[in-house]
Amino acid sequence: MVDRLLWWLKERVCAASKMITIMLTEEYLVPIFQSASWYVSFLRVYRQDVERKFSITAMISKDSGLSPLQDEEGVDCVLEGLLGIWDILRHIHAKMTLRDAARATCASHAFRHNWICRPNLTFSLGTLGLNRNASRDVITRDLISKIDLIMQNHSGIGVKTLDIDLYSCDNIDFAYLDSWLRIAVTPGIEELILTLPLPSIVFENALPIISVYNFPCSLLSNGSGNSIQYLNLCYCTLRPTAGLGCLRSLTRLHMSCTRITGDELWCLLSNSPALVCLKLLHCEEIFSLKIPSLLQRLRFLEVAYCDRLQVVESNAPNLTTFYFAGFLGQISLGGSLQLKTLRMICFRQTNIVCYARQNLLSIAPNVETLTISSLNEVYSETLDDYYGLAMPGDRSKVVIHWNAIKVSDVFMQMVNTPMLSSKFLHLKLLQISLVGMAFSRAYDYLSLVSFVDASPCLENFVLAISQHRMGHASILGEPSHDLRQIPQQRHAKLKSVTITGFCSAKSLVELTCHILENTTSLDCLTLDTTCHPSCAVTKFDKCHPLMDGDSLVEAQKALLAIRRYVLGKVPSMVKLNILEPCSRCHAVESLVSTAKLS
């Protein structure tokens, strides 16, 4: 009987390059099945007693990729216990993808009960094997009909995981969603992921109304929401009220393009005491985000592109990671001493680097990893003011023409990150991205020394410059003795420095030379004259995007600046990596002759 089952599985379940084997004795190895969706290096089943009970041990190879039998960290895991052979086969069947499991069920009624009671349901075009090239009406019809058939068969049984992706559909009858959720959201459900289509416009009495699915919060009351651990909603409306039951098991809450107000979110959070991770993306109705102190377990907070958000106030005492993207308003994290990782991406504002230097210590005094992305830096104190040099300290007058993404700096002095005495005593990794069509030529890259000097434990510094044209004054033609020097401060722990988008801007070369001359612990310096990964590290046959002619010219200038001003300052024990445009994809000609550059 066992041999026939093993042979049946081998012959009927989908073929792929990976294999699972079962071993009933030390010498008896039989292939079970091959599956493209997961991979176990070997599966051993030992006979334990005369009742034909078996001990199953599944070992998963680390290099096999993420597997349903692996834990979230991707490490090896072992499943052991006394199981019958059918328990083993049903367990394997439950771990297969929805499509593979359905094919196995169609091949034999032996798995019918296991299919009907399948605890994890993931519905999408891919898992149901639907044609992605069909019209949206056909996709909607087929997807709805298949999901409805499966869900009706699960009525009264319940599920642990329900993942419905309807993004590719049009004009969905929300009554279907209500029916599916009534079947699934029962005591015992652990994960609910709902991705709906973009809101559509319907007409009632000739008036346009945006049609958005209203998630039935009542389903989470009366104990039905007690078991839910992960809730992910996209493109829907969520209106929790004071009558919402306690979601005592909820650890992860993700909402994307979800209509919910700040007060409603407060109500939801106040009923989720076990919450560990909160993600809010494009939630346009939130003006003020307040996180109650009762969220003692909250570790991760991400708030991205909630355009109307003006205030972020967190009283969660154990927050360790905060990601923010969008328009920066008032941020208060309660001076969280546990916050170790902070990322701020603000491409709709200027002076974010300046803001970070001045304010982040009060927000995250013990930060260890800091990432800052800024569109432009156009207004701050001057470097020469700080050090009392000859340059006058008038503030700049800036006019920004957004339609051309240009900065008019007729009256502009050198603009830079302010020099302050406050210290980031625990900062180990600093990443700064300066992004723009043409970054203000008044910005002084050397002023970034303020961050480096303020970080005595800094080990890794990454500066990424992305611009279509370089507007700074080039160092080429400048005598080397005209390079500015600032009061020395030794950096005893800085080991790695990477600058991408390296150009011939004088202040950038000065920053590089300052780091080389004042860092005793440096192991590696990488200067990348391109802004994007080359074809060697991407899936494209060519570098993408390709550099234009002006960028190639500037890359050649940057290489010459490195040879002339940087190379001679690199200590022998420091590894210097110089990356230039890919010669295979870019026919780099002598667009600018060496004589002209000189």
XYZ file of C-alpha atoms in Angstrom:
598
model
C 0.000 0.000 0.000
C 2.744 2.442 0.952
C 4.703 1.653 -2.199
C 1.634 2.338 -4.371
C 1.078 5.687 -2.650
C 4.671 6.716 -3.168
C 4.586 5.684 -6.821
C 1.294 7.535 -7.330
C 2.712 10.739 -5.893
C 5.828 10.486 -8.006
C 3.860 10.001 -11.234
C 1.057 12.527 -10.785
C 2.321 15.581 -8.963
C 4.044 18.325 -10.933
C 7.635 17.749 -11.994
C 10.520 20.076 -11.334
C 14.233 19.995 -10.650
C 14.038 19.368 -6.899
C 13.121 16.116 -5.169
C 11.860 14.805 -1.867
C 12.555 11.213 -0.842
C 11.066 9.054 1.872
C 13.069 6.357 3.649
C 11.172 3.553 5.362
C 14.387 1.769 6.318
C 18.019 2.820 6.124
C 18.416 1.169 2.723
C 15.018 1.845 1.180
C 14.848 5.229 -0.591
C 11.806 6.059 -2.679
C 11.234 9.371 -4.482
C 7.966 10.978 -3.409
C 7.443 13.991 -5.590
C 9.101 16.953 -7.164
C 7.772 20.469 -6.749
C 8.889 23.831 -8.060
C 7.360 25.624 -5.103
C 9.480 24.158 -2.310
C 12.401 21.864 -1.786
C 13.433 19.425 0.926
C 16.833 17.827 0.535
C 15.681 14.554 2.041
C 12.795 13.228 4.094
C 13.326 10.263 6.377
C 10.533 8.119 7.756
C 11.522 5.413 10.227
C 9.226 2.565 11.280
C 8.656 2.902 15.021
C 6.360 0.031 15.998
C 4.119 -2.719 14.717
C 1.240 -0.268 14.337
C 3.000 1.226 11.284
C 3.731 4.535 12.981
C 6.624 6.511 11.586
C 8.990 9.218 12.731
C 9.401 11.917 10.093
C 12.389 14.225 9.887
C 12.496 16.902 7.177
C 15.803 18.652 6.656
C 15.781 21.772 4.504
C 18.872 22.995 2.727
C 19.812 26.635 3.410
C 20.619 27.331 -0.240
C 17.236 26.162 -1.469
C 15.503 29.482 -0.951
C 12.532 30.195 1.259
C 10.410 27.103 1.864
C 7.062 26.602 3.566
C 8.853 24.378 6.068
C 11.395 27.044 6.852
C 10.957 29.588 9.576
C 10.928 33.328 8.850
C 14.692 33.652 9.314
C 15.380 31.144 6.535
C 17.377 28.739 8.719
C 17.200 24.961 8.760
C 14.274 23.469 10.614
C 13.391 19.949 11.688
C 9.926 18.426 11.998
C 9.798 15.336 14.203
C 7.050 13.218 15.733
C 5.181 9.946 15.588
C 2.993 10.090 12.496
C 1.143 7.647 10.327
C 2.028 7.502 6.642
C -1.208 9.302 5.712
C -0.431 12.019 8.233
C 2.895 12.460 6.475
C 1.353 12.637 3.013
C -1.371 15.033 4.152
C 1.225 17.245 5.770
C 3.157 17.349 2.496
C -0.074 18.036 0.598
C -0.875 20.957 2.916
C 2.551 22.484 2.241
C 2.134 22.444 -1.532
C 1.007 25.513 -3.445
C -2.727 25.898 -3.960
C -2.475 24.970 -7.638
C -0.327 21.863 -7.049
C -2.560 20.747 -4.184
C -5.658 21.119 -6.379
C -4.045 19.021 -9.125
C -3.190 16.294 -6.630
C -6.777 16.360 -5.322
C -8.185 16.021 -8.832
C -5.904 13.039 -9.466
C -7.182 11.110 -6.445
C -10.116 11.347 -4.058
C -7.740 10.283 -1.291
C -6.859 13.943 -0.752
C -10.379 15.318 -1.065
C -10.921 15.720 2.670
C -7.496 17.295 3.041
C -8.327 19.724 0.224
C -11.694 20.712 1.684
C -10.110 21.283 5.088
C -7.057 23.059 3.680
C -6.211 25.720 6.304
C -4.198 28.126 4.135
C -5.890 29.681 1.107
C -4.059 32.041 -1.246
C -6.038 33.318 -4.225
C -4.447 35.208 -7.110
C -4.033 34.914 -10.860
C -0.882 32.886 -10.347
C -2.105 30.453 -7.704
C -5.290 29.736 -9.666
C -3.485 29.416 -13.002
C -5.500 32.087 -14.817
C -4.490 33.798 -18.033
C -2.881 37.142 -17.223
C -3.334 38.324 -20.820
C -7.104 37.965 -20.794
C -9.358 40.997 -20.583
C -10.087 42.401 -17.143
C -13.725 41.340 -17.443
C -12.709 37.737 -18.136
C -10.134 37.807 -15.337
C -12.741 39.163 -12.924
C -15.344 36.566 -13.893
C -12.970 33.586 -13.679
C -11.254 34.711 -10.495
C -14.513 35.402 -8.664
C -16.101 32.108 -9.735
C -13.123 29.978 -8.685
C -12.678 31.719 -5.344
C -16.392 31.508 -4.601
C -16.509 27.772 -5.337
C -13.579 27.030 -3.030
C -14.826 29.307 -0.256
C -18.336 27.843 -0.293
C -16.797 24.382 0.136
C -14.992 25.734 3.209
C -18.196 26.989 4.793
C -18.401 25.822 8.384
C -14.799 24.583 8.364
C -12.816 27.803 8.732
C -9.296 28.702 7.647
C -6.078 29.841 9.274
C -4.790 31.999 6.408
C -6.841 33.804 3.778
C -4.970 35.808 1.130
C -7.145 37.282 -1.632
C -5.561 39.350 -4.410
C -8.187 41.000 -6.614
C -6.029 43.862 -7.873
C -6.422 42.805 -11.528
C -10.222 42.770 -11.361
C -12.848 45.324 -12.347
C -16.303 46.127 -10.954
C -16.376 43.527 -8.205
C -19.662 42.773 -6.518
C -18.732 43.423 -2.885
C -21.383 40.922 -1.775
C -18.932 38.168 -2.738
C -16.285 39.637 -0.439
C -18.750 39.872 2.432
C -19.680 36.221 1.935
C -16.052 35.027 1.811
C -15.094 36.978 4.905
C -18.069 35.631 6.864
C -16.838 32.125 6.048
C -13.178 32.813 6.843
C -13.200 35.254 9.760
C -14.111 32.884 12.548
C -12.335 31.960 15.778
C -9.089 30.319 14.688
C -8.158 32.534 11.737
C -4.591 33.794 12.040
C -3.812 35.756 8.859
C -6.045 37.883 6.656
C -4.615 39.607 3.571
C -6.985 41.500 1.304
C -5.811 43.330 -1.839
C -8.605 45.001 -3.782
C -8.646 46.807 -7.137
C -8.117 50.522 -7.467
C -11.272 52.375 -6.387
C -13.690 52.763 -9.288
C -16.227 55.496 -9.997
C -19.891 54.541 -10.053
C -22.879 56.779 -10.721
C -25.896 57.099 -8.469
C -28.560 59.561 -9.588
C -26.060 60.872 -12.152
C -23.611 61.731 -9.356
C -20.125 60.165 -9.460
C -19.270 58.177 -6.342
C -15.961 56.451 -5.669
C -16.665 52.804 -4.941
C -14.424 51.466 -2.153
C -14.988 48.268 -0.220
C -15.962 48.878 3.401
C -14.314 46.188 5.506
C -16.897 44.779 7.965
C -15.269 45.459 11.338
C -18.162 43.697 13.041
C -16.586 40.401 11.956
C -13.691 41.066 14.330
C -15.951 41.388 17.368
C -17.522 38.675 19.544
C -14.246 36.782 19.809
C -13.763 36.212 16.066
C -10.778 38.543 16.000
C -9.064 37.101 19.058
C -6.935 34.675 17.059
C -5.931 36.939 14.178
C -2.195 37.638 14.146
C -1.671 39.384 10.799
C -4.047 41.843 9.122
C -3.123 43.363 5.756
C -5.631 45.583 3.939
C -5.110 47.347 0.616
C -7.544 49.649 -1.234
C -10.447 49.482 1.171
C -12.158 51.434 3.947
C -11.755 50.557 7.615
C -14.015 52.235 10.190
C -13.386 50.668 13.614
C -15.568 51.908 16.465
C -15.487 51.747 20.237
C -17.406 48.467 20.059
C -14.506 46.720 18.336
C -13.422 43.645 20.232
C -9.918 43.177 21.574
C -7.514 41.875 18.924
C -5.330 40.347 21.583
C -3.265 38.207 19.184
C -2.674 40.819 16.463
C 1.086 41.280 16.015
C 1.300 42.687 12.465
C -0.929 45.378 10.966
C -0.308 46.591 7.412
C -2.537 49.083 5.614
C -1.956 50.405 2.096
C -4.206 52.973 0.435
C -6.700 52.351 3.220
C -9.306 54.905 4.239
C -9.038 55.314 7.985
C -8.801 58.471 10.105
C -6.336 59.125 12.883
C -9.014 58.698 15.561
C -10.196 55.428 14.037
C -6.637 54.155 13.885
C -6.170 55.093 17.555
C -9.252 52.998 18.355
C -7.816 50.043 16.444
C -4.380 50.342 18.040
C -5.872 50.666 21.511
C -7.440 47.238 21.021
C -4.219 45.602 19.772
C -1.956 45.259 22.829
C 0.269 42.576 21.244
C 1.147 44.635 18.150
C 4.796 44.309 17.083
C 4.816 45.740 13.538
C 2.749 48.614 12.079
C 2.959 49.724 8.432
C 0.929 52.575 6.940
C 1.326 53.394 3.235
C -0.666 56.008 1.294
C -3.337 56.364 3.974
C -4.632 59.775 2.936
C -7.184 60.398 5.700
C -4.676 60.362 8.552
C -3.733 63.872 9.669
C -2.353 62.911 13.062
C -0.861 59.535 13.936
C -0.765 58.862 17.658
C 0.431 55.560 19.077
C -0.638 54.705 22.633
C 1.842 53.735 25.314
C 0.059 50.426 25.923
C 1.768 49.058 22.790
C 4.657 47.772 24.868
C 5.660 45.214 22.227
C 5.712 47.533 19.212
C 9.149 47.295 17.609
C 8.689 48.355 13.978
C 6.868 51.415 12.598
C 6.728 52.417 8.934
C 4.830 55.467 7.684
C 5.136 56.179 3.962
C 3.514 58.761 1.697
C 0.524 59.572 3.873
C 0.353 62.978 2.203
C -1.939 64.727 4.688
C -0.072 63.523 7.740
C 1.148 66.417 9.873
C 1.990 64.806 13.216
C 3.591 61.504 14.199
C 3.538 60.974 17.941
C 4.578 57.633 19.363
C 4.559 56.727 23.032
C 5.465 53.089 22.426
C 8.449 52.647 24.762
C 10.227 49.799 22.969
C 10.185 50.979 19.354
C 13.475 49.945 17.694
C 12.911 50.701 13.979
C 11.200 53.689 12.346
C 10.897 54.168 8.582
C 9.410 57.414 7.292
C 8.802 58.539 3.724
C 6.858 61.527 2.492
C 6.345 65.103 3.637
C 8.071 65.640 6.945
C 5.966 67.236 9.652
C 6.172 67.117 13.423
C 7.730 63.904 14.724
C 7.892 62.881 18.357
C 8.955 59.409 19.409
C 8.950 60.141 23.103
C 12.732 60.259 23.169
C 12.726 56.489 22.695
C 16.004 55.131 24.000
C 15.392 51.823 22.218
C 15.238 53.249 18.680
C 18.240 51.839 16.801
C 17.299 52.119 13.125
C 15.904 55.279 11.518
C 15.226 55.923 7.836
C 13.871 59.185 6.415
C 13.089 59.561 2.704
C 11.813 63.028 1.858
C 11.835 63.854 -1.853
C 9.162 66.558 -1.573
C 11.136 68.853 0.715
C 14.528 70.441 0.898
C 17.078 70.611 3.713
C 16.330 67.175 5.158
C 20.008 66.519 5.860
C 20.173 69.846 7.676
C 17.013 68.963 9.617
C 18.412 65.574 10.563
C 21.642 67.011 11.888
C 19.784 69.540 14.017
C 16.840 67.473 15.305
C 17.405 63.729 15.179
C 19.312 63.528 18.430
C 16.189 64.607 20.286
C 14.104 62.059 18.349
C 16.473 59.075 18.483
C 19.450 59.708 20.774
C 20.713 56.105 20.573
C 20.301 55.505 16.841
C 22.810 53.053 15.348
C 21.714 52.940 11.692
C 20.619 56.174 10.013
C 19.449 56.604 6.413
C 18.542 60.041 5.025
C 17.339 60.892 1.514
C 16.955 64.525 0.458
C 15.848 66.272 -2.712
C 18.020 69.316 -2.145
C 19.848 71.299 0.508
C 19.459 75.006 -0.157
C 19.578 76.880 3.124
C 21.754 76.648 6.254
C 24.770 78.076 8.014
C 28.015 78.171 6.056
C 30.995 76.009 6.770
C 33.278 79.032 6.954
C 31.009 80.671 9.556
C 31.401 77.648 11.770
C 35.164 77.614 11.613
C 35.546 81.394 11.582
C 37.186 81.543 8.170
C 37.247 84.454 5.793
C 34.006 83.860 3.922
C 31.150 86.112 5.168
C 28.179 84.453 6.760
C 25.165 85.911 4.965
C 22.270 83.528 4.573
C 21.343 82.530 1.043
C 18.415 83.776 -0.950
C 17.030 80.937 -3.027
C 14.419 80.790 -5.735
C 13.398 77.280 -6.805
C 11.798 76.835 -10.221
C 10.079 73.483 -9.770
C 8.925 73.225 -13.370
C 12.539 73.032 -14.510
C 13.928 71.398 -11.333
C 16.569 74.125 -11.130
C 17.930 76.268 -8.373
C 18.635 79.922 -8.955
C 21.497 80.790 -6.666
C 22.633 84.159 -7.913
C 22.914 85.369 -4.328
C 23.798 81.995 -2.855
C 26.794 81.421 -0.629
C 28.092 77.929 0.103
C 25.185 76.023 1.680
C 25.791 73.060 3.903
C 24.908 70.826 6.794
C 25.273 72.763 10.061
C 28.201 72.090 12.370
C 27.000 71.387 15.897
C 28.616 70.099 19.049
C 25.976 67.407 19.716
C 27.060 63.806 19.144
C 25.526 60.614 17.767
C 27.339 58.463 20.283
C 26.002 55.118 19.033
C 25.785 55.691 15.269
C 27.591 52.949 13.319
C 26.076 53.115 9.825
C 25.277 56.412 8.091
C 23.701 56.516 4.620
C 22.926 59.837 2.940
C 21.246 60.093 -0.477
C 21.161 63.386 -2.347
C 18.796 63.109 -5.289
C 17.830 65.673 -7.901
C 17.937 66.594 -11.551
C 20.821 68.891 -10.655
C 21.752 69.162 -7.016
C 22.246 72.747 -5.896
C 25.724 73.877 -6.882
C 25.765 75.918 -3.699
C 25.690 72.842 -1.482
C 29.000 72.167 0.229
C 29.682 68.427 0.345
C 32.539 69.038 2.759
C 29.977 70.122 5.352
C 28.912 66.477 5.685
C 31.976 66.184 7.877
C 29.590 67.502 10.530
C 27.853 64.111 10.606
C 31.086 62.140 10.510
C 32.710 64.198 13.257
C 29.592 63.878 15.410
C 29.692 60.066 15.206
C 32.680 58.723 17.154
C 31.539 55.092 16.717
C 30.817 55.379 12.975
C 32.042 52.331 11.048
C 30.377 52.641 7.643
C 29.595 55.829 5.695
C 27.678 55.714 2.397
C 27.025 58.833 0.316
C 24.849 58.404 -2.786
C 24.599 61.307 -5.233
C 22.101 61.001 -8.069
C 21.881 63.883 -10.529
C 21.503 64.235 -14.281
C 23.995 67.055 -14.482
C 26.688 68.331 -12.169
C 26.271 72.010 -11.348
C 29.106 72.397 -8.823
C 32.377 74.086 -9.570
C 34.794 71.445 -10.820
C 38.108 70.982 -9.059
C 39.907 70.456 -12.347
C 42.202 73.363 -12.985
C 42.491 74.191 -9.262
C 45.956 74.051 -7.664
C 46.027 71.279 -5.072
C 47.117 73.666 -2.327
C 43.815 75.535 -2.688
C 41.872 72.623 -1.198
C 40.235 73.678 2.035
C 41.180 72.014 5.267
C 39.177 72.052 8.457
C 40.307 71.438 12.045
C 41.364 67.820 12.320
C 39.345 65.280 14.215
C 40.578 61.712 14.048
C 38.098 58.965 13.202
C 39.305 55.836 14.939
C 36.492 53.419 14.015
C 35.480 54.348 10.471
C 36.302 51.327 8.303
C 34.362 51.675 5.057
C 33.420 54.703 2.942
C 31.402 54.474 -0.279
C 30.524 57.388 -2.549
C 28.310 56.646 -5.558
C 27.740 59.269 -8.206
C 31.226 60.608 -7.476
C 31.903 63.717 -9.545
C 34.594 66.346 -9.932
C 32.884 68.842 -7.594
C 35.590 70.554 -5.557
C 33.804 70.207 -2.219
C 33.229 66.470 -2.823
C 36.913 65.906 -3.523
C 37.706 67.905 -0.377
C 35.379 65.670 1.651
C 37.098 62.567 0.294
C 40.562 63.913 1.054
C 39.509 64.944 4.560
C 38.302 61.415 5.323
C 41.510 59.876 3.988
C 43.731 62.214 5.973
C 41.855 61.913 9.268
C 40.760 58.279 9.438
C 43.264 55.890 10.964
C 41.011 52.826 10.835
C 39.908 52.962 7.179
C 39.983 49.613 5.364
C 38.119 50.345 2.141
C 37.235 53.402 0.024
C 34.879 52.965 -2.938
C 34.406 55.778 -5.452
C 31.714 55.014 -8.022
C 31.483 57.494 -10.894
C 28.122 56.059 -12.000
C 24.711 56.463 -10.378
C 23.183 53.084 -11.167
C 24.186 49.410 -10.922
C 26.015 48.059 -13.948
C 24.877 45.130 -16.068
C 27.248 42.912 -14.077
C 24.951 43.058 -11.031
C 21.529 43.413 -12.671
C 19.269 41.055 -14.597
C 19.405 43.265 -17.687
C 21.690 42.609 -20.640
C 22.717 46.246 -20.547
C 23.289 48.789 -17.841
C 19.946 50.312 -16.977
C 19.443 53.158 -17.295
C 22.243 54.076 -19.667
C 24.249 57.193 -18.889
C 23.784 60.115 -21.253
C 26.604 62.023 -22.916
C 26.891 64.699 -20.210
C 27.067 62.056 -17.491
C 29.794 60.176 -19.364
C 31.807 63.370 -19.700
C 31.446 64.063 -15.982
C 32.462 60.483 -15.175
C 35.687 61.012 -17.110
C 36.288 64.244 -15.212
C 35.676 62.446 -11.936
C 38.219 59.757 -12.842
C 40.795 62.427 -13.638
C 40.054 64.213 -10.350
C 40.592 60.935 -8.480
C 43.942 60.366 -10.156
C 45.086 63.922 -9.574
C 43.848 64.718 -6.051
C 42.804 61.510 -4.278
C 45.070 58.679 -5.353
C 48.175 60.101 -3.738
C 46.442 60.435 -0.369
C 45.311 56.793 -0.119
C 47.364 54.939 2.530
C 48.900 51.650 1.463
C 46.707 49.635 3.850
C 43.457 51.059 2.397
C 41.777 49.216 -0.466
C 40.657 51.696 -3.135
C 37.828 50.652 -5.468
C 37.212 52.923 -8.453
C 34.105 52.134 -10.505
C 33.625 53.689 -13.916
C 30.996 53.393 -16.673
C 30.729 49.908 -18.136
C 32.783 49.796 -21.323
C 30.546 47.101 -22.836
C 27.363 49.159 -22.581
C 28.826 52.654 -22.892
C 31.051 53.403 -25.838
C 33.127 55.814 -23.789
C 34.986 57.911 -26.270
C 37.400 60.695 -25.538
C 34.533 63.144 -25.285
C 36.756 65.425 -23.324
C 40.444 65.245 -24.050
C 42.931 65.039 -21.231
C 44.548 68.187 -22.470
C 41.282 70.069 -22.266
C 40.573 68.731 -18.775
C 44.000 69.847 -17.642
